[in-house]
Short mmCIF file of C-alpha atoms in Angstrom, two decimals:
data_model
loop_
_atom_site.label_atom_id
_atom_site.label_comp_id
_atom_site.label_asym_id
_atom_site.label_seq_id
_atom_site.Cartn_x
_atom_site.Cartn_y
_atom_site.Cartn_z
CA UNK N 27 -19.17 25.30 18.68
CA UNK N 28 -15.41 25.49 19.03
CA UNK N 29 -13.52 22.42 17.90
CA UNK N 30 -10.02 21.11 18.38
CA UNK N 31 -7.59 23.23 16.39
CA UNK N 32 -4.40 21.77 15.00
CA UNK N 33 -1.55 23.44 13.20
CA UNK N 34 -0.03 23.23 10.77
CA UNK N 35 -2.41 21.21 8.63
CA UNK N 36 0.38 20.14 6.34
CA UNK N 37 4.11 19.90 6.96
CA UNK N 38 6.92 18.68 4.74
CA UNK N 39 10.30 17.90 6.28
CA UNK N 40 13.54 16.22 5.30
CA UNK N 41 14.95 13.17 7.07
CA UNK N 42 16.71 13.99 10.33
CA UNK N 43 14.92 17.32 10.65
CA UNK N 44 12.70 18.37 13.53
CA UNK N 45 8.98 19.12 13.48
CA UNK N 46 6.58 20.61 16.00
CA UNK N 47 2.83 20.16 15.86
CA UNK N 48 0.43 22.26 17.88
CA UNK N 49 -2.97 21.49 19.32
CA UNK N 50 -5.55 23.76 20.88
CA UNK N 51 -8.19 21.71 22.70
CA UNK N 52 -11.84 22.53 23.09
CA UNK N 53 -12.23 25.08 25.90
CA UNK N 54 -12.84 23.52 29.34
CA UNK N 55 -11.72 20.07 28.20
CA UNK N 56 -9.25 18.73 30.72
CA UNK N 57 -7.56 16.07 28.62
CA UNK N 58 -5.49 16.08 25.43
CA UNK N 59 -4.44 13.08 23.39
CA UNK N 60 -2.12 12.58 20.45
CA UNK N 61 -2.68 9.87 17.88
CA UNK N 62 -0.69 8.85 14.81
CA UNK N 63 -2.43 7.42 11.75
CA UNK N 64 -0.31 5.93 9.01
CA UNK N 65 -1.64 5.50 5.46
CA UNK N 66 -4.51 3.02 5.46
CA UNK N 67 -4.09 2.32 9.16
CA UNK N 68 -6.18 2.99 12.23
CA UNK N 69 -5.10 5.71 14.66
CA UNK N 70 -2.48 4.66 17.20
CA UNK N 71 -2.36 6.28 20.61
CA UNK N 72 0.86 8.16 21.33
CA UNK N 73 0.50 10.12 24.55
CA UNK N 74 -2.05 11.92 26.69
CA UNK N 75 -2.25 14.72 29.23
CA UNK N 76 -4.70 15.39 32.03
CA UNK N 77 -4.68 18.85 33.53
CA UNK N 78 -1.28 19.56 31.95
CA UNK N 79 0.36 16.45 33.39
CA UNK N 80 1.27 13.46 31.27
CA UNK N 81 -1.29 10.80 32.06
CA UNK N 82 -0.51 7.93 29.73
CA UNK N 83 1.94 6.86 27.10
CA UNK N 84 1.44 4.63 24.13
CA UNK N 85 3.64 3.70 21.20
CA UNK N 86 5.51 6.97 21.10
CA UNK N 87 9.13 6.82 19.89
CA UNK N 88 11.85 8.21 22.15
CA UNK N 89 12.53 10.77 19.42
CA UNK N 90 9.14 12.29 20.12
CA UNK N 91 8.14 14.35 23.11
CA UNK N 92 5.07 16.29 24.04
CA UNK N 93 3.88 18.71 26.64
CA UNK N 94 0.81 20.64 27.62
CA UNK N 95 1.14 24.27 28.54
CA UNK N 96 -0.57 26.49 31.09
CA UNK N 97 -3.12 27.62 28.50
CA UNK N 98 -3.91 23.93 27.84
CA UNK N 99 -2.54 23.89 24.34
CA UNK N 100 -0.22 21.01 23.57
CA UNK N 101 2.78 20.52 21.33
CA UNK N 102 4.20 17.34 19.86
CA UNK N 103 7.89 17.61 19.10
CA UNK N 104 9.45 15.15 16.70
CA UNK N 105 13.20 15.00 16.16
CA UNK N 106 15.49 13.03 13.86
CA UNK N 107 12.58 12.48 11.53
CA UNK N 108 12.43 9.24 9.60
CA UNK N 109 10.51 8.35 6.47
CA UNK N 110 8.24 6.15 8.56
CA UNK N 111 7.11 9.15 10.58
CA UNK N 112 5.06 10.32 7.60
CA UNK N 113 1.50 10.14 8.81
CA UNK N 114 -1.54 12.05 9.94
CA UNK N 115 -1.16 13.23 13.50
CA UNK N 116 -4.37 13.84 15.36
CA UNK N 117 -4.94 15.68 18.55
CA UNK N 118 -8.10 15.02 20.51
CA UNK N 119 -9.51 16.62 23.60
CA UNK N 120 -12.04 15.27 25.99
CA UNK N 121 -13.93 15.63 29.18
CA UNK N 122 -12.94 13.15 31.89
CA UNK N 123 -16.58 12.98 33.01
CA UNK N 124 -18.08 11.89 29.70
CA UNK N 125 -15.12 9.94 28.35
CA UNK N 126 -15.81 11.21 24.85
CA UNK N 127 -13.05 12.41 22.56
CA UNK N 128 -13.26 15.06 19.91
CA UNK N 129 -10.61 14.97 17.25
CA UNK N 130 -8.98 17.81 15.37
CA UNK N 131 -8.65 17.72 11.61
CA UNK N 132 -5.10 16.47 11.88
CA UNK N 133 -1.66 17.53 10.76
CA UNK N 134 -0.27 15.69 7.78
CA UNK N 135 3.48 15.23 8.10
CA UNK N 136 5.45 14.17 5.05
CA UNK N 137 9.09 13.24 5.54
CA UNK N 138 11.15 13.20 2.35
CA UNK A 4 -2.43 -8.73 17.07
CA UNK A 5 -5.36 -6.38 16.72
CA UNK A 6 -7.15 -5.92 20.02
CA UNK A 7 -10.32 -4.86 18.24
CA UNK A 8 -11.30 -6.83 15.17
CA UNK A 9 -13.55 -4.88 12.87
CA UNK A 10 -15.35 -6.45 9.93
CA UNK A 11 -15.83 -6.23 7.09
CA UNK A 12 -12.89 -4.05 6.08
CA UNK A 13 -14.54 -3.10 2.81
CA UNK A 14 -18.22 -2.86 1.99
CA UNK A 15 -19.66 -1.79 -1.35
CA UNK A 16 -23.43 -1.65 -1.60
CA UNK A 17 -26.24 -0.03 -3.54
CA UNK A 18 -28.31 2.83 -2.26
CA UNK A 19 -31.23 1.60 -0.17
CA UNK A 20 -29.56 -1.54 1.11
CA UNK A 21 -28.98 -2.32 4.76
CA UNK A 22 -25.60 -3.15 6.25
CA UNK A 23 -23.98 -4.13 9.52
CA UNK A 24 -20.42 -3.53 10.69
CA UNK A 25 -19.05 -5.60 13.53
CA UNK A 26 -16.44 -4.87 16.15
CA UNK A 27 -15.22 -7.77 18.28
CA UNK A 28 -12.68 -8.25 21.02
CA UNK A 29 -11.69 -10.66 23.73
CA UNK A 30 -11.28 -7.71 26.08
CA UNK A 31 -13.95 -5.99 28.11
CA UNK A 32 -14.27 -2.29 27.43
CA UNK A 33 -15.47 0.46 29.72
CA UNK A 34 -16.99 2.14 26.70
CA UNK A 35 -16.96 1.80 22.98
CA UNK A 36 -17.13 4.62 20.52
CA UNK A 37 -17.96 4.71 16.84
CA UNK A 38 -16.38 7.30 14.58
CA UNK A 39 -16.70 8.27 10.97
CA UNK A 40 -13.65 9.60 9.19
CA UNK A 41 -13.41 11.36 5.85
CA UNK A 42 -10.11 11.21 3.89
CA UNK A 43 -7.54 13.59 5.36
CA UNK A 44 -9.84 14.61 8.19
CA UNK A 45 -10.08 13.70 11.84
CA UNK A 46 -12.47 11.03 13.13
CA UNK A 47 -15.86 12.43 14.06
CA UNK A 48 -17.60 10.86 17.03
CA UNK A 49 -20.93 9.27 16.18
CA UNK A 50 -21.89 7.61 19.43
CA UNK A 51 -20.58 6.25 22.71
CA UNK A 52 -22.01 3.10 24.27
CA UNK A 53 -21.28 2.32 27.87
CA UNK A 54 -23.75 -0.20 29.25
CA UNK A 55 -23.77 -3.86 28.24
CA UNK A 56 -26.73 -4.52 25.95
CA UNK A 57 -27.18 -0.83 25.25
CA UNK A 58 -28.77 0.17 21.94
CA UNK A 59 -28.53 3.69 20.59
CA UNK A 60 -30.14 5.06 17.46
CA UNK A 61 -28.97 7.97 15.39
CA UNK A 62 -31.44 8.45 12.52
CA UNK A 63 -30.80 5.46 10.23
CA UNK A 64 -27.85 4.24 12.31
CA UNK A 65 -28.32 1.75 15.15
CA UNK A 66 -25.47 0.98 17.53
CA UNK A 67 -25.43 -1.94 19.91
CA UNK A 68 -23.04 -2.85 22.71
CA UNK A 69 -22.77 -6.50 23.56
CA UNK A 70 -24.00 -7.74 26.92
CA UNK A 71 -20.44 -8.60 27.97
CA UNK A 72 -19.10 -5.27 26.66
CA UNK A 73 -16.68 -7.08 24.34
CA UNK A 74 -18.37 -6.43 21.03
CA UNK A 75 -20.44 -3.88 19.21
CA UNK A 76 -22.25 -3.45 15.95
CA UNK A 77 -23.29 -0.60 13.71
CA UNK A 78 -26.33 -1.15 11.52
CA UNK A 79 -27.29 1.27 8.79
CA UNK A 80 -30.76 1.08 7.31
CA UNK A 81 -31.47 2.19 3.75
CA UNK A 82 -27.92 3.36 3.10
CA UNK A 83 -27.41 6.52 1.10
CA UNK A 84 -24.41 7.74 -0.92
CA UNK A 85 -23.81 10.31 1.81
CA UNK A 86 -23.04 7.46 4.21
CA UNK A 87 -19.89 6.67 2.24
CA UNK A 88 -16.81 6.89 4.42
CA UNK A 89 -14.53 5.13 6.86
CA UNK A 90 -16.19 3.87 10.01
CA UNK A 91 -14.03 3.15 13.04
CA UNK A 92 -14.87 1.52 16.32
CA UNK A 93 -12.71 2.35 19.30
CA UNK A 94 -12.69 0.81 22.73
CA UNK A 95 -11.66 2.38 25.98
CA UNK A 96 -10.39 0.52 29.02
CA UNK A 97 -10.31 2.42 32.29
CA UNK A 98 -7.92 0.89 34.76
CA UNK A 99 -8.31 3.11 37.76
CA UNK A 100 -8.47 6.30 35.77
CA UNK A 101 -4.99 6.48 34.32
CA UNK A 102 -5.96 5.12 30.93
CA UNK A 103 -8.96 7.32 30.27
CA UNK A 104 -9.21 8.24 26.65
CA UNK A 105 -6.54 5.79 25.54
CA UNK A 106 -8.60 4.39 22.72
CA UNK A 107 -7.80 1.25 20.81
CA UNK A 108 -9.17 1.48 17.31
CA UNK A 109 -10.40 -1.23 15.03
CA UNK A 110 -8.97 -1.43 11.51
CA UNK A 111 -11.91 0.44 10.11
CA UNK A 112 -14.57 -0.34 7.53
CA UNK A 113 -14.52 1.52 4.25
CA UNK A 114 -18.13 1.84 3.16
CA UNK A 115 -19.07 2.82 -0.39
CA UNK A 116 -22.72 3.37 -1.20
CA UNK A 117 -23.43 3.56 -4.92
CA UNK A 118 -26.35 5.66 -6.21
#
């Protein structure tokens, strides 16, 4: 069965640079979520989309933005990167009817 | 302040032993999900519990949702080395539909099962 696809899997950036992460949800899932997981921490909700519209916002810095496109893929844009942005970024997709989320394998961002 | 308190944070046991992981909160959840996460990988959904008092079994894993939908437990019977990993509980609160999928995770329990 198709899973959530994230790219790139690994990304290394310098401070103050910009990074873009991509997420391709499971086909026919109507919701996409972004989570950030720091080292040794639990995942923290950043932002979500339902049918390509932003549906909820969590602890997402103003330097970050995200959108969902017509083909349902989503991108998380991060600017003015800071050392503290180093983390695993997970995308998850879900079905509003079941309420279950399926996570991608994550994108590991390292800011030097 | 952690909305979901998960305990214990670390658990090291021998193969064949039983164990229980607890997830507690003062909040009522619409549903509670249990995930297992391998290092550097995404959380993998194990089970979703929705109804207060619900019990679900997945082979040697038993999941229970508290009657008040504020707490949950994961019990593993006869643990095996393959059960080693990070177990996360995550609660969902639906407030009219806008917060669907906005999960709040517990701190996680790192389980190590020794052969």
